[in-house]
PDB file of C-alpha atoms and ligand atoms in Angstrom:
ATOM      1  CA  MET A  62     -19.432   9.698   7.302  1.00 47.00           C
ATOM      2  CA  ARG A  63     -18.215  12.446   4.659  1.00 50.00           C
ATOM      3  CA  PHE A  64     -15.677  10.208   2.273  1.00 61.00           C
ATOM      4  CA  LEU A  65     -17.428   7.991   1.192  1.00 67.00           C
ATOM      5  CA  LYS A  66     -15.407   4.303   0.165  1.00 85.00           C
ATOM      6  CA  LYS A  67     -12.295   5.826  -0.087  1.00 93.00           C
ATOM      7  CA  TYR A  68      -9.987   3.028   0.507  1.00 96.00           C
ATOM      8  CA  PHE A  69      -7.782   3.038   3.779  1.00 96.00           C
ATOM      9  CA  VAL A  70      -5.281   0.262   3.795  1.00 97.00           C
ATOM     10  CA  ALA A  71      -3.347  -0.320   7.348  1.00 97.00           C
ATOM     11  CA  ASN A  72       0.437  -1.441   6.957  1.00 98.00           C
ATOM     12  CA  TRP A  73       0.834  -3.059   9.964  1.00 98.00           C
ATOM     13  CA  LYS A  74       4.138  -3.696   9.677  1.00 98.00           C
ATOM     14  CA  MET A  75       6.094  -6.350  12.253  1.00 98.00           C
ATOM     15  CA  ASN A  76       3.713  -4.922  15.012  1.00 98.00           C
ATOM     16  CA  LYS A  77       1.001  -6.999  17.095  1.00 98.00           C
ATOM     17  CA  ASN A  78       1.051 -10.327  17.926  1.00 98.00           C
ATOM     18  CA  LEU A  79      -2.340 -12.336  16.789  1.00 98.00           C
ATOM     19  CA  SER A  80      -4.503 -11.781  20.322  1.00 98.00           C
ATOM     20  CA  GLU A  81      -3.449  -7.848  19.601  1.00 98.00           C
ATOM     21  CA  SER A  82      -4.891  -8.087  16.193  1.00 98.00           C
ATOM     22  CA  LEU A  83      -7.837  -9.843  17.114  1.00 97.00           C
ATOM     23  CA  ASP A  84      -8.701  -8.020  19.693  1.00 97.00           C
ATOM     24  CA  PHE A  85      -8.209  -5.040  17.649  1.00 97.00           C
ATOM     25  CA  LEU A  86     -10.711  -6.061  14.695  1.00 96.00           C
ATOM     26  CA  ILE A  87     -13.443  -7.255  17.100  1.00 94.00           C
ATOM     27  CA  LYS A  88     -13.230  -3.882  18.376  1.00 94.00           C
ATOM     28  CA  LEU A  89     -13.372  -2.038  15.292  1.00 91.00           C
ATOM     29  CA  ASN A  90     -16.676  -3.430  14.908  1.00 82.00           C
ATOM     30  CA  LEU A  91     -16.375  -3.439  10.950  1.00 78.00           C
ATOM     31  CA  ILE A  92     -19.966  -5.072   9.952  1.00 70.00           C
ATOM     32  CA  ASP A  93     -21.045  -1.541  10.331  1.00 68.00           C
ATOM     33  CA  SER A  94     -18.529   0.661   8.288  1.00 74.00           C
ATOM     34  CA  LYS A  95     -19.327   1.383   4.697  1.00 76.00           C
ATOM     35  CA  GLN A  96     -15.673   2.252   3.728  1.00 85.00           C
ATOM     36  CA  ASN A  97     -12.948  -0.080   2.048  1.00 93.00           C
ATOM     37  CA  ILE A  98     -10.696  -0.934   5.006  1.00 95.00           C
ATOM     38  CA  TRP A  99      -7.769  -3.508   4.189  1.00 97.00           C
ATOM     39  CA  ILE A 100      -5.342  -4.543   6.770  1.00 98.00           C
ATOM     40  CA  ALA A 101      -2.047  -6.164   6.286  1.00 98.00           C
ATOM     41  CA  PRO A 102      -0.647  -8.168   9.163  1.00 98.00           C
ATOM     42  CA  ALA A 103       2.097 -10.010   9.750  1.00 98.00           C
ATOM     43  CA  PHE A 104       2.223 -12.871   7.627  1.00 97.00           C
ATOM     44  CA  CYS A 105       1.557 -15.417  10.169  1.00 98.00           C
ATOM     45  CA  ASN A 106      -1.351 -13.873  11.731  1.00 98.00           C
ATOM     46  CA  ILE A 107      -3.067 -14.271   7.942  1.00 98.00           C
ATOM     47  CA  VAL A 108      -4.899 -16.764   8.154  1.00 98.00           C
ATOM     48  CA  PRO A 109      -6.238 -16.832  11.528  1.00 98.00           C
ATOM     49  CA  ILE A 110      -7.480 -12.787  11.181  1.00 97.00           C
ATOM     50  CA  LYS A 111      -9.061 -14.446   7.690  1.00 97.00           C
ATOM     51  CA  GLU A 112     -10.860 -17.409   9.209  1.00 97.00           C
ATOM     52  CA  ARG A 113     -12.237 -14.697  11.959  1.00 96.00           C
ATOM     53  CA  PHE A 114     -13.071 -12.087   9.234  1.00 94.00           C
ATOM     54  CA  PRO A 115     -13.910 -14.170   5.954  1.00 94.00           C
ATOM     55  CA  LYS A 116     -15.200 -11.218   4.701  1.00 92.00           C
ATOM     56  CA  LEU A 117     -12.184  -8.325   5.608  1.00 95.00           C
ATOM     57  CA  MET A 118      -9.297  -7.701   2.709  1.00 96.00           C
ATOM     58  CA  ILE A 119      -6.388  -9.299   4.139  1.00 97.00           C
ATOM     59  CA  GLY A 120      -2.930  -8.284   2.153  1.00 98.00           C
ATOM     60  CA  ALA A 121       0.214  -9.322   2.651  1.00 98.00           C
ATOM     61  CA  GLN A 122       3.179  -6.799   2.919  1.00 98.00           C
ATOM     62  CA  ASN A 123       5.713  -8.832   0.940  1.00 98.00           C
ATOM     63  CA  VAL A 124       6.401 -11.756  -1.367  1.00 98.00           C
ATOM     64  CA  ALA A 125       9.120 -13.585  -2.768  1.00 98.00           C
ATOM     65  CA  TYR A 126      10.480 -12.300  -5.984  1.00 98.00           C
ATOM     66  CA  LYS A 127      10.627 -16.184  -7.671  1.00 98.00           C
ATOM     67  CA  SER A 128       8.167 -18.240  -8.074  1.00 98.00           C
ATOM     68  CA  HIS A 129       8.978 -21.827  -6.211  1.00 98.00           C
ATOM     69  CA  GLY A 130      12.341 -23.129  -5.225  1.00 98.00           C
ATOM     70  CA  ALA A 131      15.597 -23.572  -3.184  1.00 98.00           C
ATOM     71  CA  TYR A 132      14.694 -20.050  -1.295  1.00 98.00           C
ATOM     72  CA  THR A 133      14.974 -20.252   2.609  1.00 98.00           C
ATOM     73  CA  GLY A 134      12.439 -17.989   4.430  1.00 97.00           C
ATOM     74  CA  GLU A 135      10.446 -16.823   1.858  1.00 98.00           C
ATOM     75  CA  VAL A 136       6.606 -17.113   1.255  1.00 98.00           C
ATOM     76  CA  SER A 137       5.476 -17.164  -2.615  1.00 98.00           C
ATOM     77  CA  ALA A 138       2.750 -15.702  -4.548  1.00 98.00           C
ATOM     78  CA  GLU A 139       0.646 -18.568  -5.029  1.00 98.00           C
ATOM     79  CA  MET A 140       1.613 -19.598  -1.342  1.00 98.00           C
ATOM     80  CA  LEU A 141      -0.508 -16.448  -0.326  1.00 98.00           C
ATOM     81  CA  CYS A 142      -3.456 -16.544  -3.128  1.00 98.00           C
ATOM     82  CA  ASP A 143      -3.724 -20.121  -1.225  1.00 98.00           C
ATOM     83  CA  ILE A 144      -4.363 -18.867   1.959  1.00 97.00           C
ATOM     84  CA  GLY A 145      -6.659 -16.403   0.696  1.00 97.00           C
ATOM     85  CA  VAL A 146      -4.857 -13.167   0.583  1.00 98.00           C
ATOM     86  CA  ASP A 147      -6.255 -10.617  -1.371  1.00 98.00           C
ATOM     87  CA  PHE A 148      -3.567  -7.860  -1.785  1.00 98.00           C
ATOM     88  CA  CYS A 149      -0.225  -7.785  -1.276  1.00 98.00           C
ATOM     89  CA  ILE A 150       2.402  -4.744  -1.056  1.00 98.00           C
ATOM     90  CA  VAL A 151       4.899  -4.343  -3.083  1.00 98.00           C
ATOM     91  CA  GLY A 152       8.017  -2.057  -3.201  1.00 98.00           C
ATOM     92  CA  HIS A 153       7.860  -0.285   0.228  1.00 98.00           C
ATOM     93  CA  SER A 154      10.462   1.869   0.956  1.00 97.00           C
ATOM     94  CA  GLU A 155      11.688  -0.094   3.746  1.00 97.00           C
ATOM     95  CA  ARG A 156      11.725  -2.798   1.619  1.00 98.00           C
ATOM     96  CA  ARG A 157      13.920  -1.486  -0.930  1.00 97.00           C
ATOM     97  CA  GLY A 158      15.611   0.562   1.833  1.00 96.00           C
ATOM     98  CA  TYR A 159      16.438  -2.593   4.775  1.00 97.00           C
ATOM     99  CA  PHE A 160      16.290  -4.874   2.750  1.00 97.00           C
ATOM    100  CA  HIS A 161      18.123  -3.765  -0.565  1.00 98.00           C
ATOM    101  CA  GLU A 162      15.511  -4.591  -2.578  1.00 98.00           C
ATOM    102  CA  THR A 163      16.102  -3.169  -6.981  1.00 98.00           C
ATOM    103  CA  ASP A 164      13.653  -1.839  -8.832  1.00 97.00           C
ATOM    104  CA  GLU A 165      13.655  -5.069 -10.833  1.00 97.00           C
ATOM    105  CA  GLU A 166      13.167  -7.217  -7.911  1.00 98.00           C
ATOM    106  CA  ILE A 167       9.960  -5.143  -7.423  1.00 98.00           C
ATOM    107  CA  GLY A 168       9.069  -5.640 -10.812  1.00 98.00           C
ATOM    108  CA  HIS A 169       9.184  -9.521 -10.684  1.00 98.00           C
ATOM    109  CA  LYS A 170       7.284  -9.899  -7.576  1.00 98.00           C
ATOM    110  CA  LEU A 171       4.284  -7.101  -8.839  1.00 98.00           C
ATOM    111  CA  ALA A 172       3.967  -9.909 -11.808  1.00 98.00           C
ATOM    112  CA  LEU A 173       3.784 -12.841  -9.510  1.00 98.00           C
ATOM    113  CA  ILE A 174       1.363 -10.990  -7.630  1.00 98.00           C
ATOM    114  CA  VAL A 175      -1.032 -10.570 -10.880  1.00 98.00           C
ATOM    115  CA  GLU A 176      -0.114 -13.695 -12.262  1.00 98.00           C
ATOM    116  CA  ALA A 177      -1.486 -15.331  -8.589  1.00 98.00           C
ATOM    117  CA  GLU A 178      -4.639 -12.666  -9.453  1.00 98.00           C
ATOM    118  CA  MET A 179      -3.922 -10.732  -5.860  1.00 98.00           C
ATOM    119  CA  VAL A 180      -4.149  -6.838  -5.980  1.00 98.00           C
ATOM    120  CA  PRO A 181      -0.601  -5.188  -5.775  1.00 98.00           C
ATOM    121  CA  VAL A 182      -0.815  -1.804  -3.656  1.00 98.00           C
ATOM    122  CA  LEU A 183       2.786  -0.512  -5.329  1.00 98.00           C
ATOM    123  CA  CYS A 184       4.667   2.092  -3.023  1.00 98.00           C
ATOM    124  CA  VAL A 185       6.773   4.294  -4.553  1.00 98.00           C
ATOM    125  CA  GLY A 186       8.609   7.617  -3.583  1.00 98.00           C
ATOM    126  CA  GLU A 187      11.531   9.457  -3.872  1.00 97.00           C
ATOM    127  CA  THR A 188      14.090  10.547  -0.490  1.00 96.00           C
ATOM    128  CA  PHE A 189      14.337  13.993   0.872  1.00 94.00           C
ATOM    129  CA  GLU A 190      17.912  14.185  -1.043  1.00 95.00           C
ATOM    130  CA  GLN A 191      16.502  13.332  -4.221  1.00 96.00           C
ATOM    131  CA  ARG A 192      13.460  15.738  -3.956  1.00 95.00           C
ATOM    132  CA  GLU A 193      16.079  18.275  -3.054  1.00 95.00           C
ATOM    133  CA  LYS A 194      18.085  17.384  -5.994  1.00 97.00           C
ATOM    134  CA  GLY A 195      14.883  17.893  -8.636  1.00 96.00           C
ATOM    135  CA  LEU A 196      15.110  14.175  -9.105  1.00 97.00           C
ATOM    136  CA  THR A 197      11.237  13.326  -8.356  1.00 97.00           C
ATOM    137  CA  HIS A 198      10.321  13.202 -11.469  1.00 96.00           C
ATOM    138  CA  HIS A 199      12.917  10.904 -12.431  1.00 97.00           C
ATOM    139  CA  ILE A 200      12.885   8.360  -9.372  1.00 97.00           C
ATOM    140  CA  LEU A 201       9.471   7.953 -10.349  1.00 98.00           C
ATOM    141  CA  ASP A 202       9.584   7.434 -13.839  1.00 97.00           C
ATOM    142  CA  ARG A 203      12.052   4.388 -13.152  1.00 98.00           C
ATOM    143  CA  GLN A 204      10.362   2.967 -10.553  1.00 98.00           C
ATOM    144  CA  LEU A 205       7.201   2.944 -12.602  1.00 98.00           C
ATOM    145  CA  ASN A 206       8.782   1.546 -15.472  1.00 98.00           C
ATOM    146  CA  LEU A 207      10.530  -0.995 -13.713  1.00 98.00           C
ATOM    147  CA  ALA A 208       7.764  -2.348 -11.650  1.00 98.00           C
ATOM    148  CA  LEU A 209       5.462  -1.819 -14.562  1.00 98.00           C
ATOM    149  CA  GLU A 210       7.529  -3.765 -16.918  1.00 96.00           C
ATOM    150  CA  LEU A 211       6.346  -7.553 -16.928  1.00 98.00           C
ATOM    151  CA  VAL A 212       2.793  -6.969 -16.952  1.00 98.00           C
ATOM    152  CA  LYS A 213       2.324  -3.826 -19.491  1.00 96.00           C
ATOM    153  CA  LYS A 214      -0.016  -5.844 -22.012  1.00 95.00           C
ATOM    154  CA  LYS A 215      -2.357  -7.360 -18.812  1.00 97.00           C
ATOM    155  CA  SER A 216      -5.792  -5.935 -17.554  1.00 97.00           C
ATOM    156  CA  PHE A 217      -5.900  -6.090 -13.624  1.00 98.00           C
ATOM    157  CA  ASP A 218      -6.714  -3.713 -10.420  1.00 98.00           C
ATOM    158  CA  LEU A 219      -3.703  -1.997  -9.458  1.00 98.00           C
ATOM    159  CA  PHE A 220      -3.074   0.670  -6.788  1.00 98.00           C
ATOM    160  CA  ILE A 221      -0.095   2.694  -6.424  1.00 98.00           C
ATOM    161  CA  ALA A 222       0.513   4.340  -3.076  1.00 98.00           C
ATOM    162  CA  TYR A 223       2.816   7.445  -3.200  1.00 97.00           C
ATOM    163  CA  GLU A 224       5.075   7.228  -0.338  1.00 97.00           C
ATOM    164  CA  PRO A 225       7.550   9.401  -0.251  1.00 97.00           C
ATOM    165  CA  VAL A 226      10.244   8.391   2.064  1.00 96.00           C
ATOM    166  CA  TRP A 227      10.716  11.515   3.742  1.00 95.00           C
ATOM    167  CA  ALA A 228       7.356  11.352   5.024  1.00 95.00           C
ATOM    168  CA  ILE A 229       6.659   7.833   6.218  1.00 93.00           C
ATOM    169  CA  GLY A 230       7.200   7.463  10.023  1.00 88.00           C
ATOM    170  CA  SER A 231       8.284  11.138  10.506  1.00 90.00           C
ATOM    171  CA  SER A 232       5.350  13.434  11.273  1.00 88.00           C
ATOM    172  CA  LYS A 233       6.397  15.283   8.118  1.00 92.00           C
ATOM    173  CA  PRO A 234       3.610  14.368   5.623  1.00 93.00           C
ATOM    174  CA  ALA A 235       3.473  16.018   2.344  1.00 94.00           C
ATOM    175  CA  THR A 236       1.659  18.570   1.771  1.00 95.00           C
ATOM    176  CA  LYS A 237      -1.637  18.069  -0.426  1.00 95.00           C
ATOM    177  CA  GLU A 238      -0.320  20.433  -3.391  1.00 95.00           C
ATOM    178  CA  ILE A 239       2.677  17.594  -3.495  1.00 96.00           C
ATOM    179  CA  VAL A 240       0.377  14.540  -3.311  1.00 97.00           C
ATOM    180  CA  GLU A 241      -2.126  16.054  -5.886  1.00 96.00           C
ATOM    181  CA  ASN A 242       0.863  17.131  -8.452  1.00 96.00           C
ATOM    182  CA  VAL A 243       2.428  13.795  -7.744  1.00 97.00           C
ATOM    183  CA  LEU A 244      -0.351  11.365  -8.236  1.00 97.00           C
ATOM    184  CA  LYS A 245      -1.676  13.348 -11.183  1.00 97.00           C
ATOM    185  CA  GLU A 246       2.006  12.341 -12.698  1.00 97.00           C
ATOM    186  CA  ILE A 247       1.776   8.841 -11.628  1.00 98.00           C
ATOM    187  CA  GLN A 248      -1.459   8.810 -13.220  1.00 98.00           C
ATOM    188  CA  GLN A 249      -0.481  10.057 -16.335  1.00 97.00           C
ATOM    189  CA  LYS A 250       2.298   7.678 -16.841  1.00 98.00           C
ATOM    190  CA  VAL A 251       0.534   4.835 -15.185  1.00 98.00           C
ATOM    191  CA  LEU A 252      -2.063   4.421 -17.986  1.00 97.00           C
ATOM    192  CA  SER A 253       0.977   5.124 -20.565  1.00 97.00           C
ATOM    193  CA  ILE A 254       2.523   1.739 -19.757  1.00 97.00           C
ATOM    194  CA  VAL A 255      -0.529  -0.207 -19.047  1.00 97.00           C
ATOM    195  CA  PRO A 256      -2.861   1.361 -20.645  1.00 96.00           C
ATOM    196  CA  ARG A 257      -5.403  -1.614 -19.266  1.00 96.00           C
ATOM    197  CA  VAL A 258      -5.413  -1.730 -15.849  1.00 97.00           C
ATOM    198  CA  ASN A 259      -8.111   0.120 -13.171  1.00 97.00           C
ATOM    199  CA  LEU A 260      -6.000   2.180 -11.119  1.00 97.00           C
ATOM    200  CA  LYS A 261      -6.746   3.322  -7.628  1.00 97.00           C
ATOM    201  CA  LEU A 262      -4.131   5.776  -6.615  1.00 98.00           C
ATOM    202  CA  LEU A 263      -3.093   5.901  -2.565  1.00 98.00           C
ATOM    203  CA  TYR A 264      -1.237   8.606  -0.194  1.00 97.00           C
ATOM    204  CA  GLY A 265       0.863   7.464   2.673  1.00 97.00           C
ATOM    205  CA  GLY A 266       3.218   8.931   5.012  1.00 96.00           C
ATOM    206  CA  SER A 267       2.728  10.654   8.911  1.00 95.00           C
ATOM    207  CA  VAL A 268      -1.289  10.021   8.064  1.00 96.00           C
ATOM    208  CA  THR A 269      -2.981  11.343  11.210  1.00 95.00           C
ATOM    209  CA  LEU A 270      -6.271  12.575  12.146  1.00 94.00           C
ATOM    210  CA  ASP A 271      -5.022  16.073  11.943  1.00 95.00           C
ATOM    211  CA  ASN A 272      -4.732  15.779   8.116  1.00 95.00           C
ATOM    212  CA  ILE A 273      -6.103  12.680   6.536  1.00 95.00           C
ATOM    213  CA  ASP A 274      -9.267  15.114   5.554  1.00 94.00           C
ATOM    214  CA  GLU A 275      -7.098  16.926   3.403  1.00 95.00           C
ATOM    215  CA  TYR A 276      -5.597  14.213   1.475  1.00 96.00           C
ATOM    216  CA  LEU A 277      -9.473  12.500   1.074  1.00 94.00           C
ATOM    217  CA  SER A 278     -11.138  15.415   0.309  1.00 93.00           C
ATOM    218  CA  THR A 279      -8.648  15.591  -3.094  1.00 92.00           C
ATOM    219  CA  ASP A 280     -10.215  14.340  -6.029  1.00 88.00           C
ATOM    220  CA  CYS A 281      -6.856  12.203  -7.112  1.00 93.00           C
ATOM    221  CA  VAL A 282      -7.064  10.226  -3.599  1.00 97.00           C
ATOM    222  CA  ASP A 283      -8.376   7.276  -3.510  1.00 96.00           C
ATOM    223  CA  GLY A 284      -7.593   6.279  -0.181  1.00 97.00           C
ATOM    224  CA  VAL A 285      -4.405   6.426   2.275  1.00 97.00           C
ATOM    225  CA  LEU A 286      -2.346   3.789   3.158  1.00 98.00           C
ATOM    226  CA  VAL A 287      -1.321   4.163   6.661  1.00 97.00           C
ATOM    227  CA  GLY A 288       1.352   2.941   9.220  1.00 97.00           C
ATOM    228  CA  GLY A 289       1.625   4.107  12.843  1.00 95.00           C
ATOM    229  CA  ALA A 290      -2.038   5.537  12.989  1.00 95.00           C
ATOM    230  CA  SER A 291      -3.629   2.270  11.901  1.00 96.00           C
ATOM    231  CA  LEU A 292      -1.687   0.768  15.278  1.00 97.00           C
ATOM    232  CA  GLU A 293      -4.168   2.774  17.169  1.00 95.00           C
ATOM    233  CA  LEU A 294      -7.616   1.715  17.386  1.00 95.00           C
ATOM    234  CA  LYS A 295      -9.120   4.900  18.560  1.00 95.00           C
ATOM    235  CA  THR A 296      -7.284   6.796  15.636  1.00 94.00           C
ATOM    236  CA  PHE A 297      -8.175   4.391  13.293  1.00 94.00           C
ATOM    237  CA  GLN A 298     -11.438   4.601  14.005  1.00 92.00           C
ATOM    238  CA  ASN A 299     -11.848   8.049  13.586  1.00 91.00           C
ATOM    239  CA  PHE A 300     -10.298   7.567  10.543  1.00 89.00           C
ATOM    240  CA  ILE A 301     -12.851   5.134   9.048  1.00 87.00           C
ATOM    241  CA  LYS A 302     -16.111   7.211  10.679  1.00 81.00           C
TER     242      LYS A 302
HETATM  243  P1  PGA B 252       3.355   5.968   8.494  1.00 58.55           P
HETATM  244  O1  PGA B 252       3.958   4.936   7.795  1.00 58.55           O
HETATM  245  O2  PGA B 252       1.841   6.182   8.220  1.00 58.55           O
HETATM  246  O3  PGA B 252       3.776   5.206  10.154  1.00 58.55           O
HETATM  247  O4  PGA B 252       4.340   7.201   7.919  1.00 58.55           O
HETATM  248  C1  PGA B 252       3.176   4.566   6.415  1.00 58.55           C
HETATM  249  C2  PGA B 252       3.638   3.342   6.043  1.00 58.55           C
HETATM  250  O5  PGA B 252       5.200   2.857   5.905  1.00 58.55           O
HETATM  251  O6  PGA B 252       3.031   3.088   4.914  1.00 58.55           O
END
């Protein structure tokens, strides 16, 4: 176990029904693991998974940007907290892209997650075009400023995942050098906006068995946010060895 106590956050996205989820977690045999394993399954499977694995860190992949009311189909932060959700992913590029979530909405969501005392896992990152045009710094600045606008004075646990959009599900992971440089920049920026947070930094985007060690051996990387490779039992078992 070379990288003790790193964070392995699995974003299952819209995959795995209930029996597949339970079967995966039973076989994963979490009792023996000394790593921090966090799982974000589909909304509808959160409660039965939590019942079967009460000590597992369970997350939601999304939350409403309003606290309550006439928002058909939405689930509030308070509702998630009430059923035992520990953390919530916010600002994922698939939400920003497919569901047109704005930086302002993401800021509202993050504030509600913090208010409900769950841990926000905020995803930030630039597109390929933005990187090519030299806009990475500007984009990250804007995403972080607006996401953290409403919680500036608070003290809470905050996870930030640098997920360049061009690296997600693309088999084109960011190099260790890019990850290192960007995470250092993110760290400085975040601590200047919210100085009282307990900050952890993740990398996400085509993390596989071939590249995970490179990221985890980087000082500023506290862990990884994994999509595709977290669905494969054998791969995930090898990640957390
Ligand atoms: P990927 O997804 O590991 O499949 O690239 C990462 C993510 O979307 O969080």
